[in-house]
Amino acid sequence: MSARGRFLLSIAALVVIQVVSSVPASGQGGGRGGGAAVGQAGRGRAGGPSTPAGPIPRTPDGKPDLTGRWNGSGGVLHNTVILEEHPGGFGVQAGKTLIIEPPDGIIPYQPWALAERNRRRDDANGYEDQVGHCEFYEVGRLASFAHDIMYSGGNVIINHTQHITRVIDMNRREHLPQGIRLWLGDPIGRWEGDALVVDTTNLNGKGRMALGGDFYSSDAHLVERFAMVNSNTYNWTLTITDPKVFTRPWTMTSAVPMTRERQGGESFDTEDSCHEGNVDLVHLKNVYDQAHGNRGAVKWPPEYVQGPGPGQTR
């Protein structure tokens, strides 16, 4: 990626990073891809568990109790830009690959799909990303942020950032009719030992997995595993099968194992703050318009041209 590309993607990343409050610098750890950290609990990250890890908690029916707040970002959002291994620079945090299968850590795109991914990754096309518009997140992309898990009526409820809530139906065994297409698809859950398995189809194919343009089609089949290790840790994986886009199924995980956080920590965006001060989007649109020959570039708000007024900060 060109230096200019990293610069513009770093601007887009700022739009995403302001969605959640970042942890203090003293709590930031290095990113690790794959399953290298399997079984490890939080390592002093801000908002981490206040009690030592113990046995897996259980619900009355003996299933693992995932109730609580969890975070698998490692304290820094290394992979909001690129899921594969990438260097840092121009505001982009370096990160190791999150792809654990295939072993080379590279997403197995078909040639046409790789070309499309790279087109989306081009510095001039950052404006196309929906998250930069505060619109919606894809399933795997949500795993970069803190989330709450709870139970209701026998179902599992996952409350993600930006008030995006997933209801995992634990009772159905058949998906909705194919004509029904949703941003987060139709998730059906089941238990396999101490792992919650979530099977998702019926996607609309509009989501993006990262600012770097990674994607799958509406025909994708997603299988997530939430495997509890102890009272403070679970391992999350996402396997994607989509013959339209990829040459084979592939699997990703979180930057670090999902670690329990204290309620009321800094990492959860309870106020839906993505829209607040989102002026970086203006720059992205102007770059997009210039590259594609569009007219009507957006004008910057006066306070960002003339400097902040009384009581304002830049």
PDB file of C-alpha atoms in Angstrom:
ATOM      1  CA  MET A   1       0.000   0.000   0.000  1.00  0.00           C
ATOM      2  CA  SER A   2       1.287   3.455  -0.840  1.00  0.00           C
ATOM      3  CA  ALA A   3       2.260   5.964   1.825  1.00  0.00           C
ATOM      4  CA  ARG A   4      -0.654   8.134   0.725  1.00  0.00           C
ATOM      5  CA  GLY A   5      -2.940   5.139   1.032  1.00  0.00           C
ATOM      6  CA  ARG A   6      -1.847   4.468   4.605  1.00  0.00           C
ATOM      7  CA  PHE A   7      -2.317   8.127   5.436  1.00  0.00           C
ATOM      8  CA  LEU A   8      -5.897   8.170   4.180  1.00  0.00           C
ATOM      9  CA  LEU A   9      -6.724   4.841   5.763  1.00  0.00           C
ATOM     10  CA  SER A  10      -5.350   6.192   9.026  1.00  0.00           C
ATOM     11  CA  ILE A  11      -7.792   9.089   8.720  1.00  0.00           C
ATOM     12  CA  ALA A  12     -10.592   6.599   8.150  1.00  0.00           C
ATOM     13  CA  ALA A  13      -9.357   4.620  11.134  1.00  0.00           C
ATOM     14  CA  LEU A  14      -9.798   7.687  13.322  1.00  0.00           C
ATOM     15  CA  VAL A  15     -13.486   7.647  12.425  1.00  0.00           C
ATOM     16  CA  VAL A  16     -13.718   4.078  13.702  1.00  0.00           C
ATOM     17  CA  ILE A  17     -11.495   4.471  16.731  1.00  0.00           C
ATOM     18  CA  GLN A  18     -13.645   7.280  18.096  1.00  0.00           C
ATOM     19  CA  VAL A  19     -16.508   4.783  18.199  1.00  0.00           C
ATOM     20  CA  VAL A  20     -14.989   3.375  21.399  1.00  0.00           C
ATOM     21  CA  SER A  21     -12.908   5.068  24.054  1.00  0.00           C
ATOM     22  CA  SER A  22      -9.305   3.922  23.739  1.00  0.00           C
ATOM     23  CA  VAL A  23      -7.554   2.460  26.776  1.00  0.00           C
ATOM     24  CA  PRO A  24      -4.772   4.419  28.482  1.00  0.00           C
ATOM     25  CA  ALA A  25      -1.347   4.030  26.896  1.00  0.00           C
ATOM     26  CA  SER A  26      -0.093   2.147  29.940  1.00  0.00           C
ATOM     27  CA  GLY A  27      -2.607  -0.590  29.217  1.00  0.00           C
ATOM     28  CA  GLN A  28      -1.855  -1.043  25.527  1.00  0.00           C
ATOM     29  CA  GLY A  29      -0.368  -4.351  24.478  1.00  0.00           C
ATOM     30  CA  GLY A  30       1.109  -5.579  21.242  1.00  0.00           C
ATOM     31  CA  GLY A  31      -1.148  -7.339  18.737  1.00  0.00           C
ATOM     32  CA  ARG A  32      -0.907 -11.085  18.274  1.00  0.00           C
ATOM     33  CA  GLY A  33      -2.614 -12.986  15.545  1.00  0.00           C
ATOM     34  CA  GLY A  34      -3.893 -16.528  15.347  1.00  0.00           C
ATOM     35  CA  GLY A  35      -4.367 -18.739  18.353  1.00  0.00           C
ATOM     36  CA  ALA A  36      -0.994 -18.056  19.946  1.00  0.00           C
ATOM     37  CA  ALA A  37      -2.594 -16.613  23.048  1.00  0.00           C
ATOM     38  CA  VAL A  38      -5.152 -19.383  23.560  1.00  0.00           C
ATOM     39  CA  GLY A  39      -5.968 -19.952  27.205  1.00  0.00           C
ATOM     40  CA  GLN A  40      -4.389 -16.749  28.498  1.00  0.00           C
ATOM     41  CA  ALA A  41      -6.388 -14.310  30.549  1.00  0.00           C
ATOM     42  CA  GLY A  42      -6.205 -10.499  30.481  1.00  0.00           C
ATOM     43  CA  ARG A  43      -2.783  -9.003  30.950  1.00  0.00           C
ATOM     44  CA  GLY A  44      -3.340  -5.799  32.912  1.00  0.00           C
ATOM     45  CA  ARG A  45      -5.458  -4.164  30.226  1.00  0.00           C
ATOM     46  CA  ALA A  46      -7.549  -1.267  31.464  1.00  0.00           C
ATOM     47  CA  GLY A  47     -10.992  -2.481  32.467  1.00  0.00           C
ATOM     48  CA  GLY A  48      -9.757  -6.085  32.743  1.00  0.00           C
ATOM     49  CA  PRO A  49     -11.039  -8.650  35.240  1.00  0.00           C
ATOM     50  CA  SER A  50     -10.729  -7.653  38.882  1.00  0.00           C
ATOM     51  CA  THR A  51     -10.745 -11.262  40.156  1.00  0.00           C
ATOM     52  CA  PRO A  52      -8.476 -14.192  39.233  1.00  0.00           C
ATOM     53  CA  ALA A  53      -9.769 -16.652  36.679  1.00  0.00           C
ATOM     54  CA  GLY A  54     -11.689 -19.610  38.076  1.00  0.00           C
ATOM     55  CA  PRO A  55     -13.679 -22.559  36.742  1.00  0.00           C
ATOM     56  CA  ILE A  56     -16.148 -22.028  33.913  1.00  0.00           C
ATOM     57  CA  PRO A  57     -19.375 -20.622  35.393  1.00  0.00           C
ATOM     58  CA  ARG A  58     -22.523 -22.589  34.564  1.00  0.00           C
ATOM     59  CA  THR A  59     -26.173 -21.832  33.987  1.00  0.00           C
ATOM     60  CA  PRO A  60     -28.762 -23.958  35.819  1.00  0.00           C
ATOM     61  CA  ASP A  61     -28.849 -26.393  32.873  1.00  0.00           C
ATOM     62  CA  GLY A  62     -25.095 -26.918  33.078  1.00  0.00           C
ATOM     63  CA  LYS A  63     -24.117 -24.888  29.992  1.00  0.00           C
ATOM     64  CA  PRO A  64     -21.272 -22.321  30.165  1.00  0.00           C
ATOM     65  CA  ASP A  65     -22.435 -18.939  31.415  1.00  0.00           C
ATOM     66  CA  LEU A  66     -20.959 -16.261  29.138  1.00  0.00           C
ATOM     67  CA  THR A  67     -22.807 -13.442  30.894  1.00  0.00           C
ATOM     68  CA  GLY A  68     -20.630 -10.336  31.151  1.00  0.00           C
ATOM     69  CA  ARG A  69     -18.572  -7.825  29.181  1.00  0.00           C
ATOM     70  CA  TRP A  70     -15.786  -9.073  26.924  1.00  0.00           C
ATOM     71  CA  ASN A  71     -13.047  -7.591  24.735  1.00  0.00           C
ATOM     72  CA  GLY A  72     -10.652  -9.262  22.290  1.00  0.00           C
ATOM     73  CA  SER A  73      -8.932  -6.224  20.794  1.00  0.00           C
ATOM     74  CA  GLY A  74      -5.818  -6.477  22.948  1.00  0.00           C
ATOM     75  CA  GLY A  75      -6.243  -2.877  24.061  1.00  0.00           C
ATOM     76  CA  VAL A  76      -5.416  -1.406  20.612  1.00  0.00           C
ATOM     77  CA  LEU A  77      -7.497  -1.801  17.470  1.00  0.00           C
ATOM     78  CA  HIS A  78      -4.631  -3.262  15.414  1.00  0.00           C
ATOM     79  CA  ASN A  79      -6.794  -4.858  12.740  1.00  0.00           C
ATOM     80  CA  THR A  80      -9.572  -2.366  12.058  1.00  0.00           C
ATOM     81  CA  VAL A  81      -7.680  -1.511   8.858  1.00  0.00           C
ATOM     82  CA  ILE A  82      -6.224  -4.815   7.609  1.00  0.00           C
ATOM     83  CA  LEU A  83      -6.991  -8.340   8.871  1.00  0.00           C
ATOM     84  CA  GLU A  84      -3.761  -9.860   7.544  1.00  0.00           C
ATOM     85  CA  GLU A  85      -0.297  -9.076   8.886  1.00  0.00           C
ATOM     86  CA  HIS A  86       0.668  -5.493   8.116  1.00  0.00           C
ATOM     87  CA  PRO A  87       3.255  -2.898   9.148  1.00  0.00           C
ATOM     88  CA  GLY A  88       2.452   0.254  11.019  1.00  0.00           C
ATOM     89  CA  GLY A  89       2.879   3.799   9.855  1.00  0.00           C
ATOM     90  CA  PHE A  90       0.973   7.034   9.273  1.00  0.00           C
ATOM     91  CA  GLY A  91      -1.300   6.340  12.239  1.00  0.00           C
ATOM     92  CA  VAL A  92      -2.039   2.722  11.297  1.00  0.00           C
ATOM     93  CA  GLN A  93      -1.235   0.280  14.110  1.00  0.00           C
ATOM     94  CA  ALA A  94       0.930  -2.650  13.005  1.00  0.00           C
ATOM     95  CA  GLY A  95      -0.714  -6.005  13.525  1.00  0.00           C
ATOM     96  CA  LYS A  96      -0.129  -9.709  12.999  1.00  0.00           C
ATOM     97  CA  THR A  97      -2.601 -11.653  10.934  1.00  0.00           C
ATOM     98  CA  LEU A  98      -5.896 -12.688  12.472  1.00  0.00           C
ATOM     99  CA  ILE A  99      -6.207 -15.504   9.922  1.00  0.00           C
ATOM    100  CA  ILE A 100      -5.443 -18.880  11.533  1.00  0.00           C
ATOM    101  CA  GLU A 101      -6.546 -21.068   8.629  1.00  0.00           C
ATOM    102  CA  PRO A 102      -5.016 -21.332   6.049  1.00  0.00           C
ATOM    103  CA  PRO A 103      -1.655 -21.449   7.884  1.00  0.00           C
ATOM    104  CA  ASP A 104      -0.059 -18.715   5.751  1.00  0.00           C
ATOM    105  CA  GLY A 105      -2.420 -16.194   7.348  1.00  0.00           C
ATOM    106  CA  ILE A 106      -3.662 -14.873   3.982  1.00  0.00           C
ATOM    107  CA  ILE A 107      -7.331 -14.713   2.995  1.00  0.00           C
ATOM    108  CA  PRO A 108      -7.818 -17.120   0.012  1.00  0.00           C
ATOM    109  CA  TYR A 109      -9.548 -14.774  -2.419  1.00  0.00           C
ATOM    110  CA  GLN A 110     -10.432 -15.764  -5.944  1.00  0.00           C
ATOM    111  CA  PRO A 111      -8.537 -13.564  -8.456  1.00  0.00           C
ATOM    112  CA  TRP A 112     -11.527 -11.340  -9.261  1.00  0.00           C
ATOM    113  CA  ALA A 113     -12.342 -10.912  -5.564  1.00  0.00           C
ATOM    114  CA  LEU A 114      -8.747 -10.017  -4.680  1.00  0.00           C
ATOM    115  CA  ALA A 115      -8.824  -7.341  -7.373  1.00  0.00           C
ATOM    116  CA  GLU A 116     -12.063  -5.978  -5.916  1.00  0.00           C
ATOM    117  CA  ARG A 117     -10.649  -6.050  -2.378  1.00  0.00           C
ATOM    118  CA  ASN A 118      -7.616  -4.111  -3.573  1.00  0.00           C
ATOM    119  CA  ARG A 119      -9.849  -1.607  -5.363  1.00  0.00           C
ATOM    120  CA  ARG A 120     -11.694  -0.999  -2.123  1.00  0.00           C
ATOM    121  CA  ARG A 121      -8.379  -0.677  -0.308  1.00  0.00           C
ATOM    122  CA  ASP A 122      -7.154   2.007  -2.701  1.00  0.00           C
ATOM    123  CA  ASP A 123      -6.604   5.283  -0.902  1.00  0.00           C
ATOM    124  CA  ALA A 124      -9.165   7.100  -3.040  1.00  0.00           C
ATOM    125  CA  ASN A 125     -11.996   4.724  -2.142  1.00  0.00           C
ATOM    126  CA  GLY A 126     -11.952   4.917   1.657  1.00  0.00           C
ATOM    127  CA  TYR A 127     -15.170   6.928   1.549  1.00  0.00           C
ATOM    128  CA  GLU A 128     -17.101   3.835   0.433  1.00  0.00           C
ATOM    129  CA  ASP A 129     -16.661   2.135   3.809  1.00  0.00           C
ATOM    130  CA  GLN A 130     -19.971   2.008   5.706  1.00  0.00           C
ATOM    131  CA  VAL A 131     -18.445   2.217   9.172  1.00  0.00           C
ATOM    132  CA  GLY A 132     -16.885   5.572   8.287  1.00  0.00           C
ATOM    133  CA  HIS A 133     -20.455   6.745   7.718  1.00  0.00           C
ATOM    134  CA  CYS A 134     -21.515   5.377  11.126  1.00  0.00           C
ATOM    135  CA  GLU A 135     -23.909   3.060   9.314  1.00  0.00           C
ATOM    136  CA  PHE A 136     -23.285  -0.571  10.222  1.00  0.00           C
ATOM    137  CA  TYR A 137     -20.721  -3.202  11.157  1.00  0.00           C
ATOM    138  CA  GLU A 138     -20.097  -6.689   9.777  1.00  0.00           C
ATOM    139  CA  VAL A 139     -20.175  -9.695  12.141  1.00  0.00           C
ATOM    140  CA  GLY A 140     -16.403 -10.281  12.294  1.00  0.00           C
ATOM    141  CA  ARG A 141     -15.645  -6.588  12.500  1.00  0.00           C
ATOM    142  CA  LEU A 142     -17.720  -6.261  15.648  1.00  0.00           C
ATOM    143  CA  ALA A 143     -15.310  -8.639  17.396  1.00  0.00           C
ATOM    144  CA  SER A 144     -12.719  -5.823  17.509  1.00  0.00           C
ATOM    145  CA  PHE A 145     -14.778  -4.028  20.132  1.00  0.00           C
ATOM    146  CA  ALA A 146     -16.082  -4.693  23.629  1.00  0.00           C
ATOM    147  CA  HIS A 147     -19.463  -6.392  23.877  1.00  0.00           C
ATOM    148  CA  ASP A 148     -21.938  -7.578  26.490  1.00  0.00           C
ATOM    149  CA  ILE A 149     -23.361 -11.119  26.497  1.00  0.00           C
ATOM    150  CA  MET A 150     -26.583 -12.007  28.306  1.00  0.00           C
ATOM    151  CA  TYR A 151     -29.315 -14.634  28.216  1.00  0.00           C
ATOM    152  CA  SER A 152     -33.047 -14.114  27.673  1.00  0.00           C
ATOM    153  CA  GLY A 153     -35.814 -16.621  27.068  1.00  0.00           C
ATOM    154  CA  GLY A 154     -33.331 -19.379  26.355  1.00  0.00           C
ATOM    155  CA  ASN A 155     -31.584 -17.268  23.684  1.00  0.00           C
ATOM    156  CA  VAL A 156     -28.174 -15.602  23.781  1.00  0.00           C
ATOM    157  CA  ILE A 157     -28.098 -11.812  23.374  1.00  0.00           C
ATOM    158  CA  ILE A 158     -24.891 -10.040  22.286  1.00  0.00           C
ATOM    159  CA  ASN A 159     -24.932  -6.256  22.665  1.00  0.00           C
ATOM    160  CA  HIS A 160     -22.172  -4.764  20.516  1.00  0.00           C
ATOM    161  CA  THR A 161     -20.843  -1.259  20.013  1.00  0.00           C
ATOM    162  CA  GLN A 162     -23.119   1.340  18.384  1.00  0.00           C
ATOM    163  CA  HIS A 163     -26.164  -0.350  19.933  1.00  0.00           C
ATOM    164  CA  ILE A 164     -25.942  -3.225  17.449  1.00  0.00           C
ATOM    165  CA  THR A 165     -27.626  -6.185  19.114  1.00  0.00           C
ATOM    166  CA  ARG A 166     -27.592  -9.785  17.914  1.00  0.00           C
ATOM    167  CA  VAL A 167     -30.206 -12.253  19.148  1.00  0.00           C
ATOM    168  CA  ILE A 168     -28.842 -15.802  18.817  1.00  0.00           C
ATOM    169  CA  ASP A 169     -31.835 -18.113  18.492  1.00  0.00           C
ATOM    170  CA  MET A 170     -31.027 -21.292  20.436  1.00  0.00           C
ATOM    171  CA  ASN A 171     -34.301 -23.023  19.614  1.00  0.00           C
ATOM    172  CA  ARG A 172     -34.634 -22.962  15.812  1.00  0.00           C
ATOM    173  CA  ARG A 173     -32.782 -25.432  13.586  1.00  0.00           C
ATOM    174  CA  GLU A 174     -33.742 -24.029  10.166  1.00  0.00           C
ATOM    175  CA  HIS A 175     -32.779 -20.639   8.770  1.00  0.00           C
ATOM    176  CA  LEU A 176     -35.199 -18.038   7.457  1.00  0.00           C
ATOM    177  CA  PRO A 177     -36.349 -18.226   3.801  1.00  0.00           C
ATOM    178  CA  GLN A 178     -33.580 -17.231   1.390  1.00  0.00           C
ATOM    179  CA  GLY A 179     -35.511 -14.158   0.267  1.00  0.00           C
ATOM    180  CA  ILE A 180     -34.935 -12.527   3.670  1.00  0.00           C
ATOM    181  CA  ARG A 181     -31.514 -10.819   3.766  1.00  0.00           C
ATOM    182  CA  LEU A 182     -30.122  -8.983   6.792  1.00  0.00           C
ATOM    183  CA  TRP A 183     -26.976  -7.010   7.631  1.00  0.00           C
ATOM    184  CA  LEU A 184     -25.979  -9.525  10.319  1.00  0.00           C
ATOM    185  CA  GLY A 185     -27.796 -12.462   8.761  1.00  0.00           C
ATOM    186  CA  ASP A 186     -29.896 -15.054  10.567  1.00  0.00           C
ATOM    187  CA  PRO A 187     -27.913 -16.509  13.521  1.00  0.00           C
ATOM    188  CA  ILE A 188     -28.897 -19.888  14.983  1.00  0.00           C
ATOM    189  CA  GLY A 189     -27.027 -21.199  18.019  1.00  0.00           C
ATOM    190  CA  ARG A 190     -26.237 -24.577  19.529  1.00  0.00           C
ATOM    191  CA  TRP A 191     -23.872 -25.955  22.166  1.00  0.00           C
ATOM    192  CA  GLU A 192     -20.970 -28.263  21.389  1.00  0.00           C
ATOM    193  CA  GLY A 193     -19.448 -29.136  24.749  1.00  0.00           C
ATOM    194  CA  ASP A 194     -18.330 -25.855  26.336  1.00  0.00           C
ATOM    195  CA  ALA A 195     -18.470 -23.965  23.034  1.00  0.00           C
ATOM    196  CA  LEU A 196     -21.376 -21.881  21.803  1.00  0.00           C
ATOM    197  CA  VAL A 197     -21.585 -22.380  18.026  1.00  0.00           C
ATOM    198  CA  VAL A 198     -23.418 -19.722  16.006  1.00  0.00           C
ATOM    199  CA  ASP A 199     -24.400 -20.603  12.421  1.00  0.00           C
ATOM    200  CA  THR A 200     -25.302 -17.592  10.248  1.00  0.00           C
ATOM    201  CA  THR A 201     -26.740 -17.336   6.719  1.00  0.00           C
ATOM    202  CA  ASN A 202     -29.160 -14.928   4.978  1.00  0.00           C
ATOM    203  CA  LEU A 203     -26.631 -12.069   4.815  1.00  0.00           C
ATOM    204  CA  ASN A 204     -27.136  -9.083   2.519  1.00  0.00           C
ATOM    205  CA  GLY A 205     -23.482  -8.987   1.386  1.00  0.00           C
ATOM    206  CA  LYS A 206     -23.098  -5.262   2.042  1.00  0.00           C
ATOM    207  CA  GLY A 207     -20.798  -5.390   5.051  1.00  0.00           C
ATOM    208  CA  ARG A 208     -17.026  -4.964   5.067  1.00  0.00           C
ATOM    209  CA  MET A 209     -14.719  -6.827   7.412  1.00  0.00           C
ATOM    210  CA  ALA A 210     -12.215  -3.980   7.805  1.00  0.00           C
ATOM    211  CA  LEU A 211     -11.297  -0.560   6.433  1.00  0.00           C
ATOM    212  CA  GLY A 212      -8.927  -2.418   4.098  1.00  0.00           C
ATOM    213  CA  GLY A 213     -11.878  -3.635   2.028  1.00  0.00           C
ATOM    214  CA  ASP A 214     -12.104  -7.333   2.946  1.00  0.00           C
ATOM    215  CA  PHE A 215     -15.545  -8.730   2.158  1.00  0.00           C
ATOM    216  CA  TYR A 216     -17.745 -11.748   1.405  1.00  0.00           C
ATOM    217  CA  SER A 217     -20.947 -12.119  -0.636  1.00  0.00           C
ATOM    218  CA  SER A 218     -24.571 -12.569   0.377  1.00  0.00           C
ATOM    219  CA  ASP A 219     -24.115 -16.330  -0.108  1.00  0.00           C
ATOM    220  CA  ALA A 220     -21.537 -16.587   2.677  1.00  0.00           C
ATOM    221  CA  HIS A 221     -22.001 -19.128   5.455  1.00  0.00           C
ATOM    222  CA  LEU A 222     -20.522 -18.026   8.791  1.00  0.00           C
ATOM    223  CA  VAL A 223     -19.787 -20.302  11.736  1.00  0.00           C
ATOM    224  CA  GLU A 224     -18.615 -18.714  14.999  1.00  0.00           C
ATOM    225  CA  ARG A 225     -17.336 -20.573  18.047  1.00  0.00           C
ATOM    226  CA  PHE A 226     -17.351 -19.038  21.533  1.00  0.00           C
ATOM    227  CA  ALA A 227     -15.277 -21.580  23.484  1.00  0.00           C
ATOM    228  CA  MET A 228     -15.061 -20.790  27.181  1.00  0.00           C
ATOM    229  CA  VAL A 229     -11.674 -21.509  28.801  1.00  0.00           C
ATOM    230  CA  ASN A 230     -12.240 -20.236  32.341  1.00  0.00           C
ATOM    231  CA  SER A 231     -14.357 -17.676  34.159  1.00  0.00           C
ATOM    232  CA  ASN A 232     -12.483 -14.747  32.569  1.00  0.00           C
ATOM    233  CA  THR A 233     -11.635 -16.003  29.077  1.00  0.00           C
ATOM    234  CA  TYR A 234     -13.206 -17.409  25.957  1.00  0.00           C
ATOM    235  CA  ASN A 235     -11.726 -18.058  22.505  1.00  0.00           C
ATOM    236  CA  TRP A 236     -13.626 -16.748  19.492  1.00  0.00           C
ATOM    237  CA  THR A 237     -13.214 -17.956  15.906  1.00  0.00           C
ATOM    238  CA  LEU A 238     -15.118 -17.204  12.720  1.00  0.00           C
ATOM    239  CA  THR A 239     -15.056 -19.602   9.759  1.00  0.00           C
ATOM    240  CA  ILE A 240     -16.302 -18.251   6.428  1.00  0.00           C
ATOM    241  CA  THR A 241     -17.390 -20.403   3.493  1.00  0.00           C
ATOM    242  CA  ASP A 242     -18.262 -18.542   0.290  1.00  0.00           C
ATOM    243  CA  PRO A 243     -17.480 -20.238  -3.059  1.00  0.00           C
ATOM    244  CA  LYS A 244     -18.392 -17.027  -4.895  1.00  0.00           C
ATOM    245  CA  VAL A 245     -15.535 -15.080  -3.331  1.00  0.00           C
ATOM    246  CA  PHE A 246     -12.952 -17.502  -1.878  1.00  0.00           C
ATOM    247  CA  THR A 247     -11.116 -20.567  -3.135  1.00  0.00           C
ATOM    248  CA  ARG A 248     -11.661 -22.388   0.186  1.00  0.00           C
ATOM    249  CA  PRO A 249     -13.140 -21.825   3.654  1.00  0.00           C
ATOM    250  CA  TRP A 250     -10.966 -19.783   6.024  1.00  0.00           C
ATOM    251  CA  THR A 251     -10.937 -18.940   9.717  1.00  0.00           C
ATOM    252  CA  MET A 252     -10.041 -15.832  11.697  1.00  0.00           C
ATOM    253  CA  THR A 253      -9.859 -15.064  15.412  1.00  0.00           C
ATOM    254  CA  SER A 254      -9.550 -12.024  17.673  1.00  0.00           C
ATOM    255  CA  ALA A 255      -6.267 -10.219  18.359  1.00  0.00           C
ATOM    256  CA  VAL A 256      -6.174 -11.826  21.817  1.00  0.00           C
ATOM    257  CA  PRO A 257      -8.587 -14.211  23.543  1.00  0.00           C
ATOM    258  CA  MET A 258     -11.792 -12.545  24.677  1.00  0.00           C
ATOM    259  CA  THR A 259     -11.188 -11.334  28.214  1.00  0.00           C
ATOM    260  CA  ARG A 260     -13.790 -10.418  30.788  1.00  0.00           C
ATOM    261  CA  GLU A 261     -13.924  -6.716  31.629  1.00  0.00           C
ATOM    262  CA  ARG A 262     -15.332  -4.865  34.582  1.00  0.00           C
ATOM    263  CA  GLN A 263     -18.717  -3.300  33.984  1.00  0.00           C
ATOM    264  CA  GLY A 264     -18.457   0.440  33.517  1.00  0.00           C
ATOM    265  CA  GLY A 265     -15.005   0.247  31.911  1.00  0.00           C
ATOM    266  CA  GLU A 266     -13.761   2.711  29.309  1.00  0.00           C
ATOM    267  CA  SER A 267     -13.855   0.410  26.306  1.00  0.00           C
ATOM    268  CA  PHE A 268     -17.615   0.256  25.674  1.00  0.00           C
ATOM    269  CA  ASP A 269     -19.272   3.037  23.701  1.00  0.00           C
ATOM    270  CA  THR A 270     -22.555   3.509  25.524  1.00  0.00           C
ATOM    271  CA  GLU A 271     -23.371   6.839  23.859  1.00  0.00           C
ATOM    272  CA  ASP A 272     -23.143   5.876  20.166  1.00  0.00           C
ATOM    273  CA  SER A 273     -20.441   8.513  19.667  1.00  0.00           C
ATOM    274  CA  CYS A 274     -19.500   7.723  16.056  1.00  0.00           C
ATOM    275  CA  HIS A 275     -21.478  10.697  14.741  1.00  0.00           C
ATOM    276  CA  GLU A 276     -19.882  13.180  17.126  1.00  0.00           C
ATOM    277  CA  GLY A 277     -17.289  15.369  15.414  1.00  0.00           C
ATOM    278  CA  ASN A 278     -17.040  13.041  12.421  1.00  0.00           C
ATOM    279  CA  VAL A 279     -15.295  15.627  10.221  1.00  0.00           C
ATOM    280  CA  ASP A 280     -12.752  13.138   8.866  1.00  0.00           C
ATOM    281  CA  LEU A 281     -15.533  11.856   6.640  1.00  0.00           C
ATOM    282  CA  VAL A 282     -15.545  15.214   4.848  1.00  0.00           C
ATOM    283  CA  HIS A 283     -11.904  14.741   3.857  1.00  0.00           C
ATOM    284  CA  LEU A 284     -12.532  11.179   2.670  1.00  0.00           C
ATOM    285  CA  LYS A 285     -15.442  12.330   0.490  1.00  0.00           C
ATOM    286  CA  ASN A 286     -13.432  15.128  -1.062  1.00  0.00           C
ATOM    287  CA  VAL A 287     -10.642  12.689  -1.966  1.00  0.00           C
ATOM    288  CA  TYR A 288     -13.221  10.279  -3.399  1.00  0.00           C
ATOM    289  CA  ASP A 289     -14.910  13.008  -5.458  1.00  0.00           C
ATOM    290  CA  GLN A 290     -11.605  14.237  -6.854  1.00  0.00           C
ATOM    291  CA  ALA A 291     -10.488  10.729  -7.809  1.00  0.00           C
ATOM    292  CA  HIS A 292     -13.770   9.840  -9.495  1.00  0.00           C
ATOM    293  CA  GLY A 293     -14.405  13.156 -11.195  1.00  0.00           C
ATOM    294  CA  ASN A 294     -17.418  14.016  -9.066  1.00  0.00           C
ATOM    295  CA  ARG A 295     -18.325  17.600  -8.320  1.00  0.00           C
ATOM    296  CA  GLY A 296     -19.664  19.268  -5.254  1.00  0.00           C
ATOM    297  CA  ALA A 297     -16.906  18.607  -2.746  1.00  0.00           C
ATOM    298  CA  VAL A 298     -18.046  19.010   0.820  1.00  0.00           C
ATOM    299  CA  LYS A 299     -17.048  22.223   2.550  1.00  0.00           C
ATOM    300  CA  TRP A 300     -15.366  21.997   5.936  1.00  0.00           C
ATOM    301  CA  PRO A 301     -17.357  23.359   8.897  1.00  0.00           C
ATOM    302  CA  PRO A 302     -16.270  26.951   9.667  1.00  0.00           C
ATOM    303  CA  GLU A 303     -14.787  26.040  13.038  1.00  0.00           C
ATOM    304  CA  TYR A 304     -12.352  23.683  11.291  1.00  0.00           C
ATOM    305  CA  VAL A 305     -11.338  26.299   8.736  1.00  0.00           C
ATOM    306  CA  GLN A 306     -11.168  29.385  10.912  1.00  0.00           C
ATOM    307  CA  GLY A 307     -10.156  27.677  14.141  1.00  0.00           C
ATOM    308  CA  PRO A 308     -12.281  26.818  17.164  1.00  0.00           C
ATOM    309  CA  GLY A 309     -14.529  29.417  18.665  1.00  0.00           C
ATOM    310  CA  PRO A 310     -15.121  30.127  22.354  1.00  0.00           C
ATOM    311  CA  GLY A 311     -15.536  26.950  24.330  1.00  0.00           C
ATOM    312  CA  GLN A 312     -14.703  24.749  21.323  1.00  0.00           C
ATOM    313  CA  THR A 313     -11.774  22.464  20.761  1.00  0.00           C
ATOM    314  CA  ARG A 314     -10.341  21.282  17.494  1.00  0.00           C
TER     315      ARG A 314
END
